[in-house]
Amino acid sequence: MNTERFTRRQFVAATSLGSLAAAAGQAVPARARAGQVAAKLAIKGGTPVRTRGFPGWPVWDPKHDEERVVSVLRSGVWSRARVVDEFERKYAELLGTKRCLATTHGTTALITALDALDVGVGDEVLVGPYTFVATISVIFLAGALPIMVDTDRETFLVNPAKMEEKITPNTKAILPVHIYGLPADMDRINAIARKHNLVVLEDACQAWLAEYRGRKCGALGDLGCFSFQNSKHLTCGEGGAVTGDAAAVMDRAVSYHNFGRGGNRLGSKCRMTEFQAAILLAQMQRLEEQTRRRWENGAYLTSKLQGIPGITPHKLYDGVTRAVYHLYPLRYDPEGFGVPRSRFLAALQAEGIPCGGGYGRLNKAPFIENTLRSRNFQRMYSKAQLDHCREQIECPDNDALCAEAVCFSQRLLLGTRADIDDIANAVIKVYENRAQLA
Ligand SMILES: *Cc1c(COP(=O)(O)O)cnc(C)c1O
């Protein structure tokens, strides 16, 4: 869009939630508030757009959360028993899967799921690098090799168009991550898996109640994994779950998470406590309403940000019927906007809008090379196999995305329309007054 015209033009306030189509990338005009065009930026000593904070996280109340926790305490039964059973039943029901297994963390859910799917030494797992470190570590911890597939910059998700070229006779699984609660392109990923006889493990650790063609993330592949760590939308401080339909696979997961009992096999111990489940049951009562609010506010924010020079909101894949926004991401172009990203972030923060630059280049994290060089991996793999893994860390689109992302926390989307207006107005204020940052 023409930058000159933008600065003079009045934005038309989006007074209605321009439908959820706005989230899919359709422009809805927006108008800067009067008086905002020429103003001193807060970072230069001006008045911030916002002085109030945003909603805090986590949230709880005496009735639901406290009563449940106290009741577990008084029962004297603190390790895995009927409260965990109840949580598993209800979470499976919520997701539309036949089974759910609660675990201590999202990380142990992923480790349990990889074991249940028989992914191990000699196997290659296709995975995108735009994710939290645990997604990659668990593949190594299983003794398998992560094979990086580059990121689709427009969606922040693994690019299925670059997936098939990475398949070798050793490829065993695809591990798509619904990062930030944005559902991955599951139709294409599942089609590739079927064609090449691969298993699909969804890392849904940021995607509670996200939907793809009306079905929940975590119910779209062979197994799904969730995290309930403190920052997550469904939380009990630390916790996790594996979800799926296949009884034999889920039975293996149950056995693994409890010393291999019931399966006469090697296992670990990752059993959720009754306290964790009690808090989750209380938190679950709010999840749908909070999720709906983030989705509506996310769509509204997209509509307000459209058309600001240098700002490109994320795109959602065709099949996405709900994104849940653990973070709300956009791409920032310093040339289009007129200032480097770091200065934009600092200026926006000074206006009272918490924001960050998203994930770093996990594909280039030193622990990857150190793991490939470790005694274990030297013993398990040939040099050719290790080199093959090494060569895949070149992901130019991911590297570019890591340099251009700007993200807002889920907390910012839990408030009102006026809160979202503040975010957009602060971005517009920084843009209009960008000369002060030169
Ligand atoms: C949080 C998270 C994990 C790990 O979950 P923990 O509960 O912290 O162990 C894994 N993958 C992704 C994408 C996550 O966001």
Short mmCIF file of C-alpha atoms and ligand atoms in Angstrom, two decimals:
data_model
loop_
_atom_site.label_atom_id
_atom_site.label_comp_id
_atom_site.label_asym_id
_atom_site.label_seq_id
_atom_site.Cartn_x
_atom_site.Cartn_y
_atom_site.Cartn_z
CA MET A 1 0.00 0.00 0.00
CA ASN A 2 1.02 3.59 -0.57
CA THR A 3 2.76 4.80 2.58
CA GLU A 4 2.22 8.49 1.91
CA ARG A 5 -1.49 8.01 1.47
CA PHE A 6 -1.71 5.98 4.63
CA THR A 7 -0.29 8.74 6.80
CA ARG A 8 -2.89 11.24 5.63
CA ARG A 9 -5.81 8.93 5.44
CA GLN A 10 -8.21 8.51 8.29
CA PHE A 11 -8.79 4.92 9.21
CA VAL A 12 -12.37 3.78 9.42
CA ALA A 13 -12.91 2.26 12.83
CA ALA A 14 -13.86 -1.36 12.58
CA THR A 15 -16.90 -1.28 14.81
CA SER A 16 -17.99 -4.83 14.19
CA LEU A 17 -15.89 -7.93 14.35
CA GLY A 18 -15.57 -7.93 10.52
CA SER A 19 -16.48 -11.64 10.70
CA LEU A 20 -13.98 -14.37 11.25
CA ALA A 21 -13.00 -14.02 7.61
CA ALA A 22 -10.85 -11.17 8.83
CA ALA A 23 -8.64 -13.73 10.50
CA ALA A 24 -8.17 -15.44 7.18
CA GLY A 25 -6.48 -12.34 5.86
CA GLN A 26 -9.22 -10.16 4.41
CA ALA A 27 -8.69 -6.46 4.95
CA VAL A 28 -11.09 -4.55 7.12
CA PRO A 29 -10.40 -0.82 7.15
CA ALA A 30 -9.27 0.71 10.40
CA ARG A 31 -8.90 4.33 11.52
CA ALA A 32 -6.33 5.85 13.79
CA ARG A 33 -7.79 7.77 16.66
CA ALA A 34 -7.94 11.52 16.18
CA GLY A 35 -5.05 13.32 17.77
CA GLN A 36 -2.74 10.41 17.35
CA VAL A 37 -1.16 11.34 14.09
CA ALA A 38 1.41 13.73 15.50
CA ALA A 39 2.34 12.76 19.04
CA LYS A 40 5.48 12.30 21.06
CA LEU A 41 6.36 8.62 21.32
CA ALA A 42 6.41 7.26 24.88
CA ILE A 43 9.97 6.05 24.37
CA LYS A 44 10.87 9.73 23.80
CA GLY A 45 9.02 10.87 26.92
CA GLY A 46 5.51 11.21 25.50
CA THR A 47 2.31 9.82 27.05
CA PRO A 48 1.93 6.06 26.40
CA VAL A 49 -1.14 4.85 24.50
CA ARG A 50 -1.80 2.55 27.43
CA THR A 51 -0.94 2.81 31.11
CA ARG A 52 -3.20 0.03 32.41
CA GLY A 53 -1.91 -3.53 32.36
CA PHE A 54 -3.43 -6.40 30.39
CA PRO A 55 -5.18 -9.40 31.99
CA GLY A 56 -2.86 -11.54 34.13
CA TRP A 57 -2.23 -15.28 33.84
CA PRO A 58 -3.09 -17.80 35.19
CA VAL A 59 -6.57 -17.10 36.56
CA TRP A 60 -8.36 -19.06 39.30
CA ASP A 61 -11.07 -18.61 41.89
CA PRO A 62 -11.76 -19.82 45.43
CA LYS A 63 -14.83 -21.82 44.52
CA HIS A 64 -13.69 -23.97 41.61
CA ASP A 65 -9.93 -24.18 41.87
CA GLU A 66 -9.30 -23.86 45.60
CA GLU A 67 -12.09 -26.23 46.64
CA ARG A 68 -10.85 -28.93 44.30
CA VAL A 69 -7.25 -28.65 45.45
CA VAL A 70 -8.19 -28.68 49.12
CA SER A 71 -10.40 -31.69 48.57
CA VAL A 72 -7.46 -33.65 47.11
CA LEU A 73 -5.27 -32.54 50.00
CA ARG A 74 -7.80 -33.71 52.58
CA SER A 75 -8.36 -37.04 50.84
CA GLY A 76 -4.76 -38.06 51.51
CA VAL A 77 -4.60 -39.61 48.02
CA TRP A 78 -2.17 -37.41 46.17
CA SER A 79 -0.64 -39.60 43.49
CA ARG A 80 -2.49 -40.83 40.44
CA ALA A 81 -6.05 -42.05 41.20
CA ARG A 82 -9.65 -41.12 40.43
CA VAL A 83 -9.20 -37.36 39.88
CA VAL A 84 -6.66 -38.04 37.12
CA ASP A 85 -9.07 -40.64 35.68
CA GLU A 86 -11.81 -38.03 35.65
CA PHE A 87 -9.59 -35.48 33.94
CA GLU A 88 -8.57 -37.98 31.24
CA ARG A 89 -12.19 -38.88 30.57
CA LYS A 90 -13.26 -35.25 30.27
CA TYR A 91 -10.30 -34.12 28.20
CA ALA A 92 -10.78 -36.95 25.70
CA GLU A 93 -14.46 -36.02 25.49
CA LEU A 94 -13.58 -32.37 24.92
CA LEU A 95 -11.20 -33.24 22.10
CA GLY A 96 -13.29 -35.94 20.51
CA THR A 97 -10.68 -38.69 20.93
CA LYS A 98 -11.37 -42.14 22.36
CA ARG A 99 -8.53 -41.91 24.86
CA CYS A 100 -6.40 -39.50 26.85
CA LEU A 101 -3.40 -40.19 29.06
CA ALA A 102 -2.32 -37.55 31.56
CA THR A 103 1.43 -37.04 32.12
CA THR A 104 3.74 -34.88 34.22
CA HIS A 105 4.67 -32.44 31.40
CA GLY A 106 4.18 -31.79 27.70
CA THR A 107 7.74 -33.01 27.23
CA THR A 108 7.04 -36.36 28.90
CA ALA A 109 3.80 -36.62 26.89
CA LEU A 110 5.88 -36.33 23.70
CA ILE A 111 8.45 -38.87 24.95
CA THR A 112 5.66 -41.27 25.90
CA ALA A 113 3.94 -40.81 22.53
CA LEU A 114 7.14 -41.40 20.54
CA ASP A 115 7.67 -44.63 22.47
CA ALA A 116 4.06 -45.70 21.93
CA LEU A 117 4.42 -45.07 18.19
CA ASP A 118 7.65 -47.12 18.21
CA VAL A 119 9.87 -44.26 17.06
CA GLY A 120 13.47 -44.92 18.07
CA VAL A 121 17.05 -45.53 17.01
CA GLY A 122 17.46 -45.54 13.24
CA ASP A 123 14.34 -43.50 12.61
CA GLU A 124 14.08 -40.06 11.07
CA VAL A 125 11.31 -37.68 12.14
CA LEU A 126 10.22 -34.77 9.93
CA VAL A 127 9.74 -31.62 11.99
CA GLY A 128 9.66 -27.86 11.50
CA PRO A 129 12.20 -25.70 13.38
CA TYR A 130 9.80 -22.88 14.31
CA THR A 131 8.93 -24.32 17.72
CA PHE A 132 9.84 -24.68 21.37
CA VAL A 133 13.06 -26.57 22.05
CA ALA A 134 11.30 -29.63 23.56
CA THR A 135 9.81 -30.61 20.18
CA ILE A 136 13.32 -31.29 18.86
CA SER A 137 14.86 -32.61 22.10
CA VAL A 138 12.30 -35.39 22.49
CA ILE A 139 13.19 -36.78 19.05
CA PHE A 140 16.85 -37.05 20.08
CA LEU A 141 15.85 -38.42 23.49
CA ALA A 142 13.99 -41.20 21.68
CA GLY A 143 17.27 -41.97 19.88
CA ALA A 144 15.86 -40.79 16.55
CA LEU A 145 17.05 -38.00 14.24
CA PRO A 146 15.07 -34.78 13.67
CA ILE A 147 14.98 -33.90 9.99
CA MET A 148 14.19 -30.22 9.61
CA VAL A 149 11.58 -29.12 7.09
CA ASP A 150 11.57 -25.37 6.43
CA THR A 151 8.86 -23.04 7.72
CA ASP A 152 6.15 -21.38 5.65
CA ARG A 153 6.78 -17.73 6.52
CA GLU A 154 3.20 -16.66 5.83
CA THR A 155 1.70 -19.09 8.35
CA PHE A 156 4.64 -19.65 10.78
CA LEU A 157 4.04 -23.41 10.33
CA VAL A 158 5.94 -26.28 8.77
CA ASN A 159 5.79 -26.09 4.96
CA PRO A 160 4.25 -29.30 3.55
CA ALA A 161 5.51 -28.39 0.07
CA LYS A 162 9.05 -28.97 1.36
CA MET A 163 8.29 -32.20 3.20
CA GLU A 164 8.30 -34.96 0.60
CA GLU A 165 11.81 -34.16 -0.65
CA LYS A 166 13.11 -34.95 2.86
CA ILE A 167 11.68 -38.47 3.01
CA THR A 168 14.20 -41.34 2.99
CA PRO A 169 13.81 -45.07 3.66
CA ASN A 170 14.53 -44.23 7.33
CA THR A 171 11.68 -41.74 7.71
CA LYS A 172 9.25 -43.02 10.31
CA ALA A 173 7.14 -40.11 11.48
CA ILE A 174 5.98 -36.53 10.93
CA LEU A 175 5.80 -34.29 13.99
CA PRO A 176 3.75 -31.23 13.00
CA VAL A 177 3.60 -28.47 15.63
CA HIS A 178 0.55 -26.21 15.83
CA ILE A 179 2.76 -23.40 16.99
CA TYR A 180 1.13 -20.43 18.75
CA GLY A 181 -2.13 -22.41 18.50
CA LEU A 182 -2.25 -21.96 14.71
CA PRO A 183 -3.31 -25.29 13.16
CA ALA A 184 -0.83 -26.80 10.69
CA ASP A 185 -1.86 -27.78 7.14
CA MET A 186 -3.11 -31.18 8.31
CA ASP A 187 -4.86 -32.32 5.10
CA ARG A 188 -1.59 -32.14 3.20
CA ILE A 189 0.50 -33.52 6.06
CA ASN A 190 -1.82 -36.50 6.59
CA ALA A 191 -1.89 -37.16 2.82
CA ILE A 192 1.93 -37.27 2.74
CA ALA A 193 1.94 -39.57 5.77
CA ARG A 194 -0.56 -41.96 4.17
CA LYS A 195 1.31 -42.00 0.87
CA HIS A 196 4.64 -42.85 2.54
CA ASN A 197 3.30 -44.96 5.39
CA LEU A 198 4.44 -42.60 8.16
CA VAL A 199 2.91 -42.00 11.58
CA VAL A 200 1.78 -38.50 12.56
CA LEU A 201 2.36 -37.15 16.08
CA GLU A 202 0.87 -33.69 16.62
CA ASP A 203 2.67 -31.37 19.00
CA ALA A 204 -0.48 -29.60 20.17
CA CYS A 205 1.29 -28.24 23.28
CA GLN A 206 0.05 -24.74 22.34
CA ALA A 207 -3.20 -25.72 20.64
CA TRP A 208 -5.87 -26.57 23.24
CA LEU A 209 -9.25 -26.48 21.42
CA ALA A 210 -7.75 -25.23 18.16
CA GLU A 211 -9.74 -26.61 15.22
CA TYR A 212 -9.07 -27.74 11.69
CA ARG A 213 -12.16 -28.47 9.57
CA GLY A 214 -14.16 -28.47 12.80
CA ARG A 215 -12.03 -31.14 14.45
CA LYS A 216 -9.73 -30.49 17.37
CA CYS A 217 -5.95 -30.34 17.08
CA GLY A 218 -4.56 -33.37 18.89
CA ALA A 219 -7.27 -35.51 17.26
CA LEU A 220 -6.03 -35.11 13.68
CA GLY A 221 -3.00 -37.44 13.59
CA ASP A 222 -2.16 -40.80 15.17
CA LEU A 223 -1.48 -39.19 18.55
CA GLY A 224 -1.54 -35.66 19.94
CA CYS A 225 0.42 -34.14 22.81
CA PHE A 226 -0.49 -31.24 25.11
CA SER A 227 1.30 -29.18 27.74
CA PHE A 228 -0.30 -27.73 30.88
CA GLN A 229 2.73 -25.72 32.02
CA ASN A 230 2.13 -22.43 33.83
CA SER A 231 2.00 -20.19 30.74
CA LYS A 232 -0.32 -22.49 28.80
CA HIS A 233 -4.04 -21.88 28.20
CA LEU A 234 -5.00 -24.95 30.20
CA THR A 235 -2.60 -25.09 33.12
CA CYS A 236 -1.83 -26.68 36.45
CA GLY A 237 1.75 -25.40 36.73
CA GLU A 238 3.25 -28.45 35.06
CA GLY A 239 1.41 -31.21 33.26
CA GLY A 240 0.76 -32.88 29.94
CA ALA A 241 -1.41 -35.31 28.02
CA VAL A 242 -1.34 -37.75 25.12
CA THR A 243 -4.53 -38.11 23.10
CA GLY A 244 -5.52 -40.66 20.47
CA ASP A 245 -7.98 -43.28 19.26
CA ALA A 246 -6.00 -46.50 18.75
CA ALA A 247 -6.42 -48.70 21.83
CA ALA A 248 -3.20 -50.69 21.33
CA VAL A 249 -1.08 -47.55 20.91
CA MET A 250 -2.68 -45.81 23.88
CA ASP A 251 -2.20 -48.98 25.98
CA ARG A 252 1.51 -48.83 25.17
CA ALA A 253 1.55 -45.19 26.26
CA VAL A 254 -0.16 -46.07 29.56
CA SER A 255 2.37 -48.81 30.15
CA TYR A 256 5.38 -46.61 29.29
CA HIS A 257 4.28 -43.83 31.64
CA ASN A 258 4.06 -46.33 34.53
CA PHE A 259 7.37 -48.27 34.50
CA GLY A 260 6.28 -50.47 31.57
CA ARG A 261 3.71 -52.18 33.80
CA GLY A 262 0.99 -54.08 32.04
CA GLY A 263 3.16 -54.40 28.93
CA ASN A 264 6.23 -56.33 30.09
CA ARG A 265 8.35 -53.64 28.51
CA LEU A 266 10.76 -50.90 29.43
CA GLY A 267 9.05 -47.81 30.74
CA SER A 268 9.58 -44.62 32.65
CA LYS A 269 7.45 -42.81 35.19
CA CYS A 270 5.48 -39.77 34.15
CA ARG A 271 2.25 -40.06 36.10
CA MET A 272 0.23 -36.93 36.76
CA THR A 273 -0.68 -36.21 40.39
CA GLU A 274 -4.20 -35.75 41.74
CA PHE A 275 -3.38 -32.09 42.52
CA GLN A 276 -2.52 -31.40 38.89
CA ALA A 277 -5.72 -33.04 37.66
CA ALA A 278 -7.84 -31.16 40.23
CA ILE A 279 -6.56 -27.80 39.00
CA LEU A 280 -7.01 -28.84 35.36
CA LEU A 281 -10.63 -29.84 35.95
CA ALA A 282 -11.30 -26.40 37.42
CA GLN A 283 -9.40 -24.61 34.64
CA MET A 284 -11.23 -26.60 31.97
CA GLN A 285 -14.51 -24.94 32.90
CA ARG A 286 -13.18 -21.63 31.58
CA LEU A 287 -11.28 -22.93 28.57
CA GLU A 288 -13.99 -22.75 25.93
CA GLU A 289 -15.04 -19.20 26.80
CA GLN A 290 -11.43 -17.97 26.99
CA THR A 291 -10.60 -19.71 23.73
CA ARG A 292 -13.54 -18.10 21.96
CA ARG A 293 -12.50 -14.69 23.24
CA ARG A 294 -8.92 -15.08 21.99
CA TRP A 295 -10.17 -16.22 18.57
CA GLU A 296 -12.56 -13.30 18.23
CA ASN A 297 -10.02 -10.78 19.49
CA GLY A 298 -7.32 -12.31 17.27
CA ALA A 299 -9.55 -11.89 14.22
CA TYR A 300 -10.34 -8.32 15.26
CA LEU A 301 -6.64 -7.53 15.74
CA THR A 302 -5.90 -8.90 12.27
CA SER A 303 -8.57 -6.63 10.82
CA LYS A 304 -7.10 -3.61 12.62
CA LEU A 305 -3.52 -4.33 11.54
CA GLN A 306 -4.28 -4.90 7.85
CA GLY A 307 -2.86 -2.22 5.66
CA ILE A 308 -0.34 -0.72 8.09
CA PRO A 309 2.88 -0.42 6.06
CA GLY A 310 5.50 -3.00 7.02
CA ILE A 311 3.02 -5.09 9.06
CA THR A 312 1.81 -8.43 7.68
CA PRO A 313 -0.47 -10.45 9.98
CA HIS A 314 -0.03 -14.26 9.88
CA LYS A 315 -2.18 -16.23 7.44
CA LEU A 316 -4.30 -19.22 8.41
CA TYR A 317 -4.59 -22.34 6.23
CA ASP A 318 -7.88 -22.95 4.42
CA GLY A 319 -8.97 -25.73 6.76
CA VAL A 320 -8.53 -23.70 9.95
CA THR A 321 -11.82 -23.22 11.75
CA ARG A 322 -10.26 -21.90 14.97
CA ALA A 323 -6.82 -20.67 15.98
CA VAL A 324 -6.24 -20.25 19.72
CA TYR A 325 -3.32 -17.79 19.84
CA HIS A 326 -0.88 -18.82 22.51
CA LEU A 327 0.88 -15.92 20.86
CA TYR A 328 -0.49 -13.68 18.12
CA PRO A 329 2.21 -13.41 15.43
CA LEU A 330 2.81 -10.99 12.57
CA ARG A 331 5.71 -10.31 10.24
CA TYR A 332 7.49 -6.99 10.46
CA ASP A 333 9.30 -5.46 7.50
CA PRO A 334 11.76 -2.77 8.68
CA GLU A 335 11.94 -1.18 5.23
CA GLY A 336 8.19 -0.94 4.82
CA PHE A 337 7.73 0.41 8.34
CA GLY A 338 10.82 2.55 8.39
CA VAL A 339 12.68 1.42 11.56
CA PRO A 340 14.59 -1.71 12.62
CA ARG A 341 12.57 -4.39 14.44
CA SER A 342 14.37 -3.96 17.76
CA ARG A 343 13.55 -0.25 17.85
CA PHE A 344 9.94 -0.92 16.85
CA LEU A 345 9.60 -3.46 19.69
CA ALA A 346 11.12 -1.08 22.24
CA ALA A 347 8.86 1.78 21.10
CA LEU A 348 5.75 -0.42 21.23
CA GLN A 349 6.66 -1.67 24.70
CA ALA A 350 7.08 1.91 25.88
CA GLU A 351 3.53 2.59 24.62
CA GLY A 352 2.36 -0.03 27.14
CA ILE A 353 2.03 -2.98 24.74
CA PRO A 354 4.05 -6.05 25.80
CA CYS A 355 5.54 -7.71 22.70
CA GLY A 356 8.48 -9.83 21.59
CA GLY A 357 10.30 -11.24 18.61
CA GLY A 358 9.14 -14.87 18.87
CA TYR A 359 11.39 -17.92 18.58
CA GLY A 360 15.07 -17.92 17.70
CA ARG A 361 16.64 -20.15 15.04
CA LEU A 362 16.24 -23.52 16.72
CA ASN A 363 17.61 -25.23 13.60
CA LYS A 364 20.95 -23.56 14.41
CA ALA A 365 20.91 -24.23 18.16
CA PRO A 366 24.32 -25.55 19.31
CA PHE A 367 22.78 -28.48 21.19
CA ILE A 368 21.90 -30.11 17.86
CA GLU A 369 25.51 -30.43 16.69
CA ASN A 370 26.61 -31.37 20.20
CA THR A 371 24.04 -34.17 20.28
CA LEU A 372 25.09 -35.48 16.85
CA ARG A 373 28.69 -35.55 18.13
CA SER A 374 27.78 -37.19 21.44
CA ARG A 375 29.02 -40.67 22.28
CA ASN A 376 25.49 -42.09 22.15
CA PHE A 377 24.75 -40.78 18.66
CA GLN A 378 28.22 -41.68 17.35
CA ARG A 379 27.52 -45.24 18.47
CA MET A 380 23.98 -45.39 17.14
CA TYR A 381 24.47 -43.90 13.67
CA SER A 382 26.84 -43.97 10.71
CA LYS A 383 28.61 -40.77 9.68
CA ALA A 384 26.45 -40.64 6.54
CA GLN A 385 23.25 -40.70 8.58
CA LEU A 386 24.49 -38.02 10.98
CA ASP A 387 25.61 -35.86 8.06
CA HIS A 388 22.19 -36.23 6.47
CA CYS A 389 20.60 -34.87 9.65
CA ARG A 390 23.18 -32.06 9.84
CA GLU A 391 22.56 -30.93 6.28
CA GLN A 392 18.86 -30.36 6.94
CA ILE A 393 19.46 -27.55 9.44
CA GLU A 394 19.66 -25.07 6.56
CA CYS A 395 16.17 -23.56 6.65
CA PRO A 396 16.40 -20.12 5.03
CA ASP A 397 12.71 -19.29 5.34
CA ASN A 398 12.80 -20.10 9.04
CA ASP A 399 15.89 -17.94 9.55
CA ALA A 400 14.15 -15.06 7.79
CA LEU A 401 10.99 -15.55 9.85
CA CYS A 402 12.94 -15.50 13.12
CA ALA A 403 14.32 -12.10 12.12
CA GLU A 404 10.95 -10.62 11.15
CA ALA A 405 8.42 -11.99 13.66
CA VAL A 406 6.62 -9.82 16.20
CA CYS A 407 4.38 -11.53 18.75
CA PHE A 408 1.78 -10.59 21.35
CA SER A 409 1.05 -12.89 24.30
CA GLN A 410 -2.29 -14.68 24.67
CA ARG A 411 -3.02 -12.51 27.74
CA LEU A 412 -3.45 -9.46 25.54
CA LEU A 413 -6.28 -11.22 23.69
CA LEU A 414 -8.18 -12.10 26.86
CA GLY A 415 -9.49 -8.58 27.33
CA THR A 416 -11.97 -6.35 25.57
CA ARG A 417 -12.22 -4.83 22.11
CA ALA A 418 -10.84 -1.63 23.60
CA ASP A 419 -7.69 -3.51 24.64
CA ILE A 420 -7.22 -4.66 21.05
CA ASP A 421 -7.82 -1.10 19.81
CA ASP A 422 -4.96 -0.01 22.08
CA ILE A 423 -2.60 -2.53 20.47
CA ALA A 424 -3.47 -1.39 16.95
CA ASN A 425 -3.46 2.28 17.89
CA ALA A 426 -0.03 1.94 19.48
CA VAL A 427 1.34 0.32 16.31
CA ILE A 428 -0.20 3.13 14.24
CA LYS A 429 1.15 5.79 16.62
CA VAL A 430 4.67 4.36 16.34
CA TYR A 431 4.32 4.24 12.56
CA GLU A 432 3.02 7.80 12.21
CA ASN A 433 5.80 9.12 14.43
CA ARG A 434 8.58 6.83 13.24
CA ALA A 435 10.76 9.82 12.36
CA GLN A 436 11.37 10.25 16.10
CA LEU A 437 13.11 6.85 16.13
CA ALA A 438 15.60 7.71 13.42
C1 LIG B 1 5.31 -26.06 26.18
C2 LIG B 1 5.68 -26.86 24.98
C3 LIG B 1 6.25 -28.13 25.05
C4 LIG B 1 6.70 -28.75 26.33
O1 LIG B 1 5.76 -28.78 27.32
P1 LIG B 1 6.23 -28.79 28.87
O2 LIG B 1 4.95 -28.99 29.59
O3 LIG B 1 6.87 -27.47 29.15
O4 LIG B 1 7.16 -29.92 29.05
C5 LIG B 1 6.46 -28.80 23.87
N1 LIG B 1 6.18 -28.26 22.68
C6 LIG B 1 5.65 -27.03 22.57
C7 LIG B 1 5.33 -26.50 21.22
C8 LIG B 1 5.39 -26.28 23.72
O5 LIG B 1 4.90 -25.06 23.60
#
